[in-house]
XYZ file of C-alpha atoms in Angstrom:
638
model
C -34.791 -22.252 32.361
C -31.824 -20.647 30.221
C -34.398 -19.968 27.392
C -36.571 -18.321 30.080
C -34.287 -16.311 31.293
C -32.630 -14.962 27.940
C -36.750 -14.027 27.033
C -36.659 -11.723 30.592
C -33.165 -10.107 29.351
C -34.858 -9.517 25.562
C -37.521 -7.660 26.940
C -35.272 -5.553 29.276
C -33.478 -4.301 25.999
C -36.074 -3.974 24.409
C -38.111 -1.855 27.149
C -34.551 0.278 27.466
C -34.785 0.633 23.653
C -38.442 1.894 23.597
C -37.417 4.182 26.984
C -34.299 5.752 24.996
C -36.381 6.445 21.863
C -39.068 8.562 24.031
C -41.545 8.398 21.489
C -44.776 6.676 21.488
C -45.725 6.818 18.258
C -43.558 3.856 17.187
C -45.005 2.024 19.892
C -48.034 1.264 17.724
C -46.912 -0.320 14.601
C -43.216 0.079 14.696
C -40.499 2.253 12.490
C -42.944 2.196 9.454
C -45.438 4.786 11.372
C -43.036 7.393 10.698
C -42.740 7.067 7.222
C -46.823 6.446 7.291
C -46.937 9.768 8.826
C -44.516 11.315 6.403
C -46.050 9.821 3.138
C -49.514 11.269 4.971
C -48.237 15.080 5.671
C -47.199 14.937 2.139
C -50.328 14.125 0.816
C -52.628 15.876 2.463
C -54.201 18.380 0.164
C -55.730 14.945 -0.650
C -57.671 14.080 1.831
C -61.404 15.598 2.908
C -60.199 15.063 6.105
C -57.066 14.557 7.837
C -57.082 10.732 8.967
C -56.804 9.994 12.964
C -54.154 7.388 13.925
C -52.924 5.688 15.263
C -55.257 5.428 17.699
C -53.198 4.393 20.331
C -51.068 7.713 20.331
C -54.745 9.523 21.123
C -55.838 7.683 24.470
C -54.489 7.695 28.128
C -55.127 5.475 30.638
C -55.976 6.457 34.346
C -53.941 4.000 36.098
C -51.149 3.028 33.192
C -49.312 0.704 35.447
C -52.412 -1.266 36.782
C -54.723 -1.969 33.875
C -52.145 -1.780 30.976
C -52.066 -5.106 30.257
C -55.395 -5.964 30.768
C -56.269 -2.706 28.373
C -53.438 -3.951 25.151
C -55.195 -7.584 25.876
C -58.748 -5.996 25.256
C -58.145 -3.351 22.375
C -54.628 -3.795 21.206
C -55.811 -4.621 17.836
C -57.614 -1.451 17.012
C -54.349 0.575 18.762
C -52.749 0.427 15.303
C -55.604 1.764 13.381
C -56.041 4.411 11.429
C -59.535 6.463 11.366
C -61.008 8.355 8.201
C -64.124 9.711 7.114
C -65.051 7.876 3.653
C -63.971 5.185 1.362
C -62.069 8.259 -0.617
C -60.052 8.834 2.297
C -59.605 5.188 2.549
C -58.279 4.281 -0.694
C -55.832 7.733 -0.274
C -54.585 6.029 2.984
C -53.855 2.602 1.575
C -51.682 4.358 -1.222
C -50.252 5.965 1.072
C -49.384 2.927 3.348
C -47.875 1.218 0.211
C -45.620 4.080 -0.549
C -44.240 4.113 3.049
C -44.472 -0.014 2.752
C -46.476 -0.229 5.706
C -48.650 -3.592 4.801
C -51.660 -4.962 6.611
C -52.450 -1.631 7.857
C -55.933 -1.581 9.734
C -58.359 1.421 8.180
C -61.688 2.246 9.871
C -64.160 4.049 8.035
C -65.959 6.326 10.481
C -68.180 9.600 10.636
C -66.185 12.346 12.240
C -69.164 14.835 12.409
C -71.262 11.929 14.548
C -71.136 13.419 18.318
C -69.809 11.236 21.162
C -72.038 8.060 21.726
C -73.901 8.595 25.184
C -74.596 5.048 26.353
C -77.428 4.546 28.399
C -76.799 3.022 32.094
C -78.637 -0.162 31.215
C -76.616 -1.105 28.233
C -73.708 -1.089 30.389
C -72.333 -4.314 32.546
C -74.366 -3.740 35.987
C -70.800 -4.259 38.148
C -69.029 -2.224 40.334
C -66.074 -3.119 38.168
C -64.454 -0.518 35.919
C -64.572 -0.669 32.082
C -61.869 -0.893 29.618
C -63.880 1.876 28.556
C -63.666 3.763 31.671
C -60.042 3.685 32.413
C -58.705 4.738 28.875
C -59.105 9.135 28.104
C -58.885 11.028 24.971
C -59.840 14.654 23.676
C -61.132 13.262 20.057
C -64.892 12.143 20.648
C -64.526 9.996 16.986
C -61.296 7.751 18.789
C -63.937 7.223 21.877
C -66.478 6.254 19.175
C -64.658 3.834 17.397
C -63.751 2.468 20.488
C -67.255 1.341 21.523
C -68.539 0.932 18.083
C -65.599 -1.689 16.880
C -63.937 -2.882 20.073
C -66.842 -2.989 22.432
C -64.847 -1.143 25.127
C -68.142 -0.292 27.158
C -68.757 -4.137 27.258
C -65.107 -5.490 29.055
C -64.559 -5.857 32.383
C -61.244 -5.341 34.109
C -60.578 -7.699 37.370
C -57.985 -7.320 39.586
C -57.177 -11.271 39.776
C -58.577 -14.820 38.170
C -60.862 -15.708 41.514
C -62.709 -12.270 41.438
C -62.971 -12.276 37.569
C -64.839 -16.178 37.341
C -67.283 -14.391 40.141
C -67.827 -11.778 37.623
C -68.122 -14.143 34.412
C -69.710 -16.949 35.549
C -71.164 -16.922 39.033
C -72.736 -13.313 38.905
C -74.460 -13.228 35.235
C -74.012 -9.364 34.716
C -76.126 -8.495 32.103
C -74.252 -7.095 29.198
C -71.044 -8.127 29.338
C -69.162 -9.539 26.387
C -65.648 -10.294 28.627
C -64.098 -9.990 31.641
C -59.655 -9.409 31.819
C -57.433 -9.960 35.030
C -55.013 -7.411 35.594
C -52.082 -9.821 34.143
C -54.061 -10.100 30.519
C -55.991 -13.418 31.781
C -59.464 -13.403 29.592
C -62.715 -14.936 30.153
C -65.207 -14.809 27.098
C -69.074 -15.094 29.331
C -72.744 -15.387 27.494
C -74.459 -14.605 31.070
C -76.042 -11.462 29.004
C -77.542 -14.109 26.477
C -79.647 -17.356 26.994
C -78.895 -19.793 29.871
C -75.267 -17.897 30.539
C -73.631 -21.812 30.351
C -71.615 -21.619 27.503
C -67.772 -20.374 29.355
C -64.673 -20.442 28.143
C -61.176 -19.241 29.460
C -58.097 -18.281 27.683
C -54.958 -18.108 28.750
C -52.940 -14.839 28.934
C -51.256 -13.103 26.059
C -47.689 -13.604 27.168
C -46.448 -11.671 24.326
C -47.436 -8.543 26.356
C -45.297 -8.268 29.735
C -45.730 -4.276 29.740
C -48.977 -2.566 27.821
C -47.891 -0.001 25.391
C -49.929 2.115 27.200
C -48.061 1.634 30.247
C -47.477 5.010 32.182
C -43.819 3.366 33.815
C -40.869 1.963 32.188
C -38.598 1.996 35.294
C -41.025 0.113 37.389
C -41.762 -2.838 34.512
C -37.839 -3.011 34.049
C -37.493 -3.402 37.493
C -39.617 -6.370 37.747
C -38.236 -7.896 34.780
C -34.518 -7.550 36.293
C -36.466 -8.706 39.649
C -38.015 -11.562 38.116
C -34.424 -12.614 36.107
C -32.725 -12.999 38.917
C -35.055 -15.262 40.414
C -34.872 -17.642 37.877
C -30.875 -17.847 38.088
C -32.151 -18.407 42.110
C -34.099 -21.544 40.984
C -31.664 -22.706 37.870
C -28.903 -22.898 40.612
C -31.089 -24.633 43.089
C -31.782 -27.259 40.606
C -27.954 -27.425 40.130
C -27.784 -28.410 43.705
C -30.752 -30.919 43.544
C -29.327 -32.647 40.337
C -25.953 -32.788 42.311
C -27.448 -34.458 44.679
C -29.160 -37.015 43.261
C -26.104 -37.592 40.783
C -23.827 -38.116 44.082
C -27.018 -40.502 45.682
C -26.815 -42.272 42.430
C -23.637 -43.195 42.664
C -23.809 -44.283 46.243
C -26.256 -46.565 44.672
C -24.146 -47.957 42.348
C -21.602 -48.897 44.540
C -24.206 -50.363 47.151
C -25.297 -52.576 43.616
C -21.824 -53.485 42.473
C -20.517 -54.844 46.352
C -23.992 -56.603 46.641
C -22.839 -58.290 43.173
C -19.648 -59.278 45.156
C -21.278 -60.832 47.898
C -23.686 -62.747 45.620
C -20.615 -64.266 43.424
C -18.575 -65.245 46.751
C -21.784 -67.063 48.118
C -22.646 -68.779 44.767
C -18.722 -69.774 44.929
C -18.950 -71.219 48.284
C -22.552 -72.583 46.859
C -20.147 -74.842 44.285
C -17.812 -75.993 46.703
C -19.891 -77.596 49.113
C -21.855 -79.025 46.163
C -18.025 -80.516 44.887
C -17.440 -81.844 48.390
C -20.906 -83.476 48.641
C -20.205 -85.447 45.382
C -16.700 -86.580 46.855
C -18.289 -87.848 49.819
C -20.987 -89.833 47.853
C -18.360 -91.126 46.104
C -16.406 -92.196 49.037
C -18.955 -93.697 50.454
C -19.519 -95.873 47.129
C -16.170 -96.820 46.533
C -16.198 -98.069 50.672
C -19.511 -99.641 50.614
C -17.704 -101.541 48.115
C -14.358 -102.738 49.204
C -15.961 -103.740 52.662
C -17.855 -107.157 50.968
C -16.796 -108.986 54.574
C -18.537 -106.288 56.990
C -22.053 -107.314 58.852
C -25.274 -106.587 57.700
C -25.844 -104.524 61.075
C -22.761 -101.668 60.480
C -23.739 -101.332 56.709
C -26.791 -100.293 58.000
C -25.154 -97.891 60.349
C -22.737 -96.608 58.374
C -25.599 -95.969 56.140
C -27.418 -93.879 58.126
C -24.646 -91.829 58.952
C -24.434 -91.076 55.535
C -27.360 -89.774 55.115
C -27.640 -87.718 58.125
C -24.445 -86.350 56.868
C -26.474 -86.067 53.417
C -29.314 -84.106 55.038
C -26.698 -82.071 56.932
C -25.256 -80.522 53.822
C -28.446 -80.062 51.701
C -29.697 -78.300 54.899
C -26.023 -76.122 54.515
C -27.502 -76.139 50.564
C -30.476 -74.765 50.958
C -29.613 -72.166 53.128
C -27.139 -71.120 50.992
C -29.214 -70.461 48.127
C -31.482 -68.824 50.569
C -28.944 -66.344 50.980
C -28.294 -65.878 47.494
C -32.056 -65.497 46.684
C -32.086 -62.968 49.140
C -28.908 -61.565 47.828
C -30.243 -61.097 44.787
C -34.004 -60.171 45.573
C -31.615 -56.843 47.381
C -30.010 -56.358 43.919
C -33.155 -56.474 42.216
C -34.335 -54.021 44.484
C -31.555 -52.083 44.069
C -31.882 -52.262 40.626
C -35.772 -51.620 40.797
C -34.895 -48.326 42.385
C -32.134 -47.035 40.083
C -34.490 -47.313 37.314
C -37.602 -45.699 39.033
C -35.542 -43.008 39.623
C -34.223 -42.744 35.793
C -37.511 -43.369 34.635
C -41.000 -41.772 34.569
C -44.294 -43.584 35.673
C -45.801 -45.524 32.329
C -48.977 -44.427 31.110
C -52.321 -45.910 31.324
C -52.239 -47.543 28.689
C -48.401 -48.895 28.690
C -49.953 -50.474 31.596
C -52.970 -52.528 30.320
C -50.466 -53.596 27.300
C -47.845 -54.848 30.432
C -51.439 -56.271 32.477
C -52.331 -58.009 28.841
C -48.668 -59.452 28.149
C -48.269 -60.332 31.872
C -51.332 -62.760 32.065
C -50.787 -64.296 28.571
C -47.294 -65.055 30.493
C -49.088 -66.044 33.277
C -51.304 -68.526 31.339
C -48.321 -70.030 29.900
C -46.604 -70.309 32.545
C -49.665 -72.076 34.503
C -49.879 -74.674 31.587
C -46.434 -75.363 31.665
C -46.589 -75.894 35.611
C -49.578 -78.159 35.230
C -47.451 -80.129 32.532
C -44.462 -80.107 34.954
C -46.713 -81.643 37.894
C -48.254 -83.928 36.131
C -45.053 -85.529 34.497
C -43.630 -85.955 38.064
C -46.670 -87.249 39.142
C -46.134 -89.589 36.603
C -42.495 -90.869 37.102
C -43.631 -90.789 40.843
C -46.355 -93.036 40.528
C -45.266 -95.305 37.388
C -41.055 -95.882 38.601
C -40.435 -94.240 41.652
C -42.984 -95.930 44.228
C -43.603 -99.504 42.314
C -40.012 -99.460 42.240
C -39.134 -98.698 45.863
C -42.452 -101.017 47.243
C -41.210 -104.085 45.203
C -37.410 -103.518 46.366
C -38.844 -103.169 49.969
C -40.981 -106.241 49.256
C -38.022 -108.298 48.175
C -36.018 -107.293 51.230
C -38.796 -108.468 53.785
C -38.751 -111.698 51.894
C -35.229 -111.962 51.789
C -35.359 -111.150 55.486
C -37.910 -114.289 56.150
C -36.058 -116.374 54.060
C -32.844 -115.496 55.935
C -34.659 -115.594 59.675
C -36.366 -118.784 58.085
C -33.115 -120.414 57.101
C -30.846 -119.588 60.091
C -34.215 -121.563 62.372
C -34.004 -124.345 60.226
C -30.215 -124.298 60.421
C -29.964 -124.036 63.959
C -32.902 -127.023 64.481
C -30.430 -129.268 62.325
C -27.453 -128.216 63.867
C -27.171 -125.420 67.084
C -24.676 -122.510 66.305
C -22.572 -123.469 69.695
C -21.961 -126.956 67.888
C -20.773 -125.106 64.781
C -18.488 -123.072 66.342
C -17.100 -125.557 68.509
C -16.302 -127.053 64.804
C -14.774 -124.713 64.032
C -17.681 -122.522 62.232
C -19.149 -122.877 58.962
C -17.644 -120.809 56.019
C -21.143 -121.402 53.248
C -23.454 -118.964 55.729
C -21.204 -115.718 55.725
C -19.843 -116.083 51.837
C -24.227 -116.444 50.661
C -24.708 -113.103 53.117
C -21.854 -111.746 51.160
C -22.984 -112.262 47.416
C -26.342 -111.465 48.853
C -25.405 -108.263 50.115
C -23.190 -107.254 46.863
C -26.035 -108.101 44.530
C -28.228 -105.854 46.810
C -25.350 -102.947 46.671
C -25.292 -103.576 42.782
C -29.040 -102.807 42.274
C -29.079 -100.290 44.832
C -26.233 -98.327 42.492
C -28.142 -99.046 39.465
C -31.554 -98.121 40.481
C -29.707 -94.256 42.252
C -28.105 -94.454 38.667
C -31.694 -94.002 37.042
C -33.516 -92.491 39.769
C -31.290 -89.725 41.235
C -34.156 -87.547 43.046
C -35.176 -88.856 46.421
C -38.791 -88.893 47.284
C -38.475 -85.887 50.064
C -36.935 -83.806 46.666
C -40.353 -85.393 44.518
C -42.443 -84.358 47.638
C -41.039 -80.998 47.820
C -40.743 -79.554 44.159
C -44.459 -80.700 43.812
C -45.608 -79.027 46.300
C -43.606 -75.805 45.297
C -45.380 -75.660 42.119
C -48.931 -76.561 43.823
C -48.174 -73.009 45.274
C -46.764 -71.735 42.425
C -50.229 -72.829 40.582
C -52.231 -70.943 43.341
C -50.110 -67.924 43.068
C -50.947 -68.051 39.018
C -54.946 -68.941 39.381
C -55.172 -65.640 41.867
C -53.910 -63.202 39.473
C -55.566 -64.320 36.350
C -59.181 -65.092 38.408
C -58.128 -61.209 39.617
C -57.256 -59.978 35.847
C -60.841 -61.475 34.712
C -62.559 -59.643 37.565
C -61.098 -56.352 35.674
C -61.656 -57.449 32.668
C -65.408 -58.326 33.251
C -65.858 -55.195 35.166
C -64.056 -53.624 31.656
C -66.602 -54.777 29.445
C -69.385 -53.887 31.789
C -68.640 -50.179 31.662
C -68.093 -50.309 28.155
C -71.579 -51.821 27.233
C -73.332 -49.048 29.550
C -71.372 -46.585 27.291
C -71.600 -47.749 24.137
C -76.034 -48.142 25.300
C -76.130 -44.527 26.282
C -74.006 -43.250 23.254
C -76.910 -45.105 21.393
C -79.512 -43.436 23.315
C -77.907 -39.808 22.745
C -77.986 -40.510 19.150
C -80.802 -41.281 18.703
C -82.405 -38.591 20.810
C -80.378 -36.189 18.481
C -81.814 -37.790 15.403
C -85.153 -37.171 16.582
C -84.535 -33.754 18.111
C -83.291 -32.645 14.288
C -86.165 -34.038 12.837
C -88.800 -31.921 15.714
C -86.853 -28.753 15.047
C -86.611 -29.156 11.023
C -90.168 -29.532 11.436
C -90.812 -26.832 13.531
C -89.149 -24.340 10.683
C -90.840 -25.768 8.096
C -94.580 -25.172 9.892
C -93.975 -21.414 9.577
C -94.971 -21.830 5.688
C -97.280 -24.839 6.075
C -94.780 -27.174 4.791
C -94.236 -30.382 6.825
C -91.520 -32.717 6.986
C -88.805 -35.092 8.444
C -85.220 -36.055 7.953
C -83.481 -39.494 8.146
C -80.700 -40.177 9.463
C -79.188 -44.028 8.927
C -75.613 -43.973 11.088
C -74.946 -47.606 10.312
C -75.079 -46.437 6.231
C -73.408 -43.145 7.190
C -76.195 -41.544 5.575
C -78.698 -38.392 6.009
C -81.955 -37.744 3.754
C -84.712 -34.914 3.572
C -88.182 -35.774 3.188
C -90.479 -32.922 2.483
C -94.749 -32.851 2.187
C -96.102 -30.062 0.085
C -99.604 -28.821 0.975
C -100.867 -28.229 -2.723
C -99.597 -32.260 -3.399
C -102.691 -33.704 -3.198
C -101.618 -37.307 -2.858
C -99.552 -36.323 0.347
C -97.068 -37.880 -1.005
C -93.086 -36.915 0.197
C -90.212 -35.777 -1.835
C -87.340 -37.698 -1.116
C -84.909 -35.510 -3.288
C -84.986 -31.907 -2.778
C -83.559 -31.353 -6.364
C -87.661 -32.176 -7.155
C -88.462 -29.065 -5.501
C -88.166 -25.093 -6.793
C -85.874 -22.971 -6.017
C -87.292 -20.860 -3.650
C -88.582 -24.293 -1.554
C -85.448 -26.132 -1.866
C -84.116 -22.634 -0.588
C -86.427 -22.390 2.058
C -85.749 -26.254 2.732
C -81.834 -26.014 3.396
C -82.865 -23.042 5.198
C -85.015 -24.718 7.844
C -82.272 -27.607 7.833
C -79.717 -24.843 9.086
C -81.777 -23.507 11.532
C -82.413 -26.702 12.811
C -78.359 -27.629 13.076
C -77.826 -23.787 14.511
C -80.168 -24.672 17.397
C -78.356 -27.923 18.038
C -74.859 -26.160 18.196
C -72.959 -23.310 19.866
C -70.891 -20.434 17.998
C -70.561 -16.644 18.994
C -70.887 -16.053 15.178
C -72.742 -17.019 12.355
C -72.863 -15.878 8.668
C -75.292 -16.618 6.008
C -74.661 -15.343 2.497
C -77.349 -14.449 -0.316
C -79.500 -17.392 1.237
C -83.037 -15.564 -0.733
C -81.477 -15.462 -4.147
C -83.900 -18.047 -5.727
C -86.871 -16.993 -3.342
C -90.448 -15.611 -4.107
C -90.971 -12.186 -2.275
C -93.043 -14.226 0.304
C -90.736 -16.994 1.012
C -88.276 -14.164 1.272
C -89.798 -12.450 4.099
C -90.845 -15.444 6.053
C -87.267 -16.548 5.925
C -85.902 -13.262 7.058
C -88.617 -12.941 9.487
C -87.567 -16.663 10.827
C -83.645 -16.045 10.927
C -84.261 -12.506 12.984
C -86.262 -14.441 15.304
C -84.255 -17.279 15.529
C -81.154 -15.064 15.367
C -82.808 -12.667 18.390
C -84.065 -15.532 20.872
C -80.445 -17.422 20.372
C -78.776 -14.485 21.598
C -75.486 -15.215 19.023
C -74.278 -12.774 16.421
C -75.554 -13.137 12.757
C -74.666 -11.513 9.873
C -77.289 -11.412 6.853
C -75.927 -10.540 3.119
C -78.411 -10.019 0.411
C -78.907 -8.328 -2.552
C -82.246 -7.429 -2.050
C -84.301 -5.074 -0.214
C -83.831 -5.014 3.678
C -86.389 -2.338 4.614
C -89.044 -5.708 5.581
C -86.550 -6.550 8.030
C -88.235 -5.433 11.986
C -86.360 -2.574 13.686
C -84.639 -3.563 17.394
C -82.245 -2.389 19.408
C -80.112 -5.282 18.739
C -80.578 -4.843 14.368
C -78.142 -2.941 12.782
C -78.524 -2.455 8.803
C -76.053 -1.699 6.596
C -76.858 -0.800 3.008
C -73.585 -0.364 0.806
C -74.133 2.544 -2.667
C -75.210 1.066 -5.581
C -72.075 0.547 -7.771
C -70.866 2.888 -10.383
C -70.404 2.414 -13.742
């Protein structure tokens, strides 16, 4: 924003510069003109005619402040030229130009007795649009002629915004047009004059042109600059306020994290001491299970089961507390979660498949590991846990029977009313005693080994049974997207094949199809697993119809003629608005010679693109047209 705004002060300056100075000459090619000029006056006894330039300081525009831009964007680069009459002239100029140290300077060589063109209505873009031709005025017909001979003036269309000019490019095919500018410099290049008109492309505007030089209105463009300054300090201090703002929310947020912290630690505390107090009373209950050896069978049994209702009781307390600190912390991971999202940007697409990638080889693990888990449990559950507890329970239903057993046979030999009235029997309660301390013993010993319950067993295997599920629906839903992945790709990678190869044969047709017009035949090969291409070419005088496989077994004028109809054939398979070919006839017979220039004017004329021939030989076979210009250079002096 600050960078932006410095740019909209440097071109104020510079537009009050330009509007202090009050010339226009300097506009077009800067200080250097002057001396240009100077070094020119001085030597012009020189010249057959006085040179023109620059052309910028020759031409008006009829509307300066609407179509300047759109005018510097279409022929700014001739602005700076300089017209003469010869190559004498020419050569006077450029010495000139390096005396005043004016380098790169632009020189067209034009006829100043040739009237001004008169261009027929039907060579012009059929639009109701004006011209960059029309809008721009000048009292030297040669400046108007260079114009529409170099730049192609006649041919651009000014627009007044983007929507109306892709109307004019693209949807309306106006015959003749070459390009089509928006009043702010945007440019569309359109071929809706040649071929199919569906080649387009669009370029951005020249930014490096805020005001035209041709612009009639300094005050107004300064104006808008200052205009368009201040809204930028507008928006840079309403971001101020925004980043404020989110700097004070983020701090709210970090206090919101930090007392959420708090709560957690105080809960986790409280967490510890009711696990401490827990222990105690186990303990206590130990230590009075045994130093009571003399109580009944009937309170240990009670006093048991008071225990572990109390038992329940606090792992009840237990597991709500770490409810609430799983909750706790699923808020501080949110929290957290939404600090960072608003630090950080979204991850790409392909950030993501690495995370999707990582996340189920975690996932796989972690199902493996699970499956391990359960099955070790499963284990200890079936192997120790339950053989232990069903032979324990077995031996206290015997011991039971035996007791009940015992205390019948007792009370058939002698009644329990007959012992106590002798005063009771003292062997009874001290075997229920030892009985019931070895039965405390090995109930420490086996809680000693064994310290999960069976509800704790129960309930941890069924937590990772879900935990299993959870794992088996994401990776049976990563595989679906994989599989639908590779799908896609295969389709692809099938019609990339089929596009090749259609290519491969659509070379060979149209190599072919060049070749014919001498009554040569042919084929090329194309091997794209061997990265390889090869020419095969049938001669008619060969009498064994035989091909040759290596053009460097041909002449020169039919190995010529050969890479000749091999270009063709890779011009008609591309696009360019220009093409070149340089002394392609050296090495060919006069009739191979005009068959080849016969077939590039063709080809060159039904394409619709812009060729350029050089030859050293004679162009006068070449067919008039319209669209043929020839131009034959003086022989070289000695």
């Amino acid at each position: 924003m600050g960078l932006h705004v410095k740019s909209l002060e440097q071109q104020i300056h510079d537009l009050h510069e330009q509007y202090m100075k009050n010339t226009q000459v300097t506009a077009f090619g800067g200080s250097l003109v002057t001396s240009l000029l100077q070094a020119i006056e001085r030597h012009q006894h020189k010249f057959s005619s006085p040179p023109i330039g620059p052309i910028g300081t020759h031409v008006k525009l009829e509307h300066g402040d609407m179509w300047s831009i759109a005018v510097e964007n279409a022929v700014g680069r001739v602005l700076n030229a300089f017209i003469v009459t010869d190559h004498k002239d020419a050569r006077i100029l450029r010495a000139c130009a390096r005396e005043a140290n004016y380098n790169h300077l632009q020189i067209i060589i034009y006829d100043f007795s040739r009237p001004r063109l008169d261009i027929p209505r039907h060579m012009l873009p059929q639009t109701n649009h004006p011209t960059a031709f029309s809008v721009i005025h000048s009292d030297n017909p040669t400046v108007l002629n260079v114009l529409v001979d170099v730049a192609s003036a006649e041919r651009q269309v000014l627009v007044k915004d983007y929507d109306v000019g892709k109307t004019v490019a693209f949807d309306q095919r106006v015959s003749n047009l070459k390009e089509v500018y928006t009043s702010d410099g945007f440019k569309m290049y359109c071929r809706s004059g040649f071929s199919r008109g569906s080649a387009q492309t669009i370029l951005p505007p020249n930014k490096n042109f805020r005001a035209g030089r041709l612009c009639g209105s300094f005050d107004n463009e300064i104006k808008n600059l200052e205009r368009d300054a201040l809204e930028v300090k507008e928006r840079a201090q309403q971001g101020r306020g925004v980043k404020r703002a989110k700097e004070e929310e983020l701090r709210n947020l970090h206090s919101m994290l930090s007392s959420v912290k708090r709560r957690r630690i105080d809960v986790e505390r409280q967490s510890k001491k009711m696990e401490f107090e827990l222990a105690d009373v186990k303990k206590l209950l130990s230590s009075e299970v045994s130093s009571g050896p003399a109580s009944t069978v009937d309170e240990l049994h009670e006093d048991i089961s008071k225990v572990q209702n109390e038992i329940r009781e606090k792992e009840t307390l237990l597991e709500k507390l770490h409810q609430r600190v799983a909750e706790a912390g699923i808020k501080a991971k949110d929290l957290k979660v939404s600090f960072e999202n608003l630090c950080e940007s979204a991850k790409s697409e392909i950030d993501a498949l690495a995370e999707a990638e990582r996340e189920l080889m975690m996932i796989e693990k972690d199902l493996h590991a699970a499956e391990r888990e359960k099955k070790h449990y499963e284990e200890i559950m079936h192997k120790k846990v339950l053989s232990e507890l069903q032979n324990a329970k077995a031996e206290f239903q015997e011991l039971e029977r035996i007791c009940k057993e015992n205390n019948r046979k007792a009370s058939m030999i002698c009644p329990e009313d007959e012992i106590e009235a002798l005063g009771g029997c003292k062997e009874s309660p001290e075997q229920l005693s030892t009985l019931l301390g070895r039965a405390t013993q090995r109930l420490e010993r086996e809680s000693q080994r064994f310290p999960e319950s069976i509800d704790d067993l129960r309930m941890l295997c069924e937590k990772k049974e879900r935990k299993i599920s959870r794992k088996q629906q994401t990776y049976k839903a990563f595989r679906e997207k994989l599989e639908a992945c590779e799908v896609a790709l295969h389709f692809r990678w099938k019609k990339f094949q089929s596009n090749a190869n259609a290519l491969k044969r659509q070379l060979t047709w149209q190599f072919n199809g060049h070749l014919v017009k001498k009554g040569i035949s042919g084929k090329i090969k194309v091997s794209y697993e061997e990265q390889t291409l090869s020419v095969e070419v049938n001669m008619p005088q060969d009498a064994s119809s035989s091909s040759v496989c290596d053009t460097r077994g041909l002449s020169g004028g039919e190995r010529s003629f050969s890479t000749l109809c091999f270009a063709l054939a890779l011009h008609e398979m591309t696009e360019s608005p220009f093409r070149a070919m340089d002394e392609f006839d050296v090495f060919m017979d006069a009739v191979s010679r005009k068959i080849s220039l016969d077939a590039l004017v063709d080809f060159a004329l039904a394409q619709g693109s812009q060729w350029i021939f050089i030859t050293p030989h004679d162009i006068s076979m070449v067919k008039h047209d319209e669209r043929i210009k020839k131009q034959q250079m003086a022989a070289p002096r000695g």
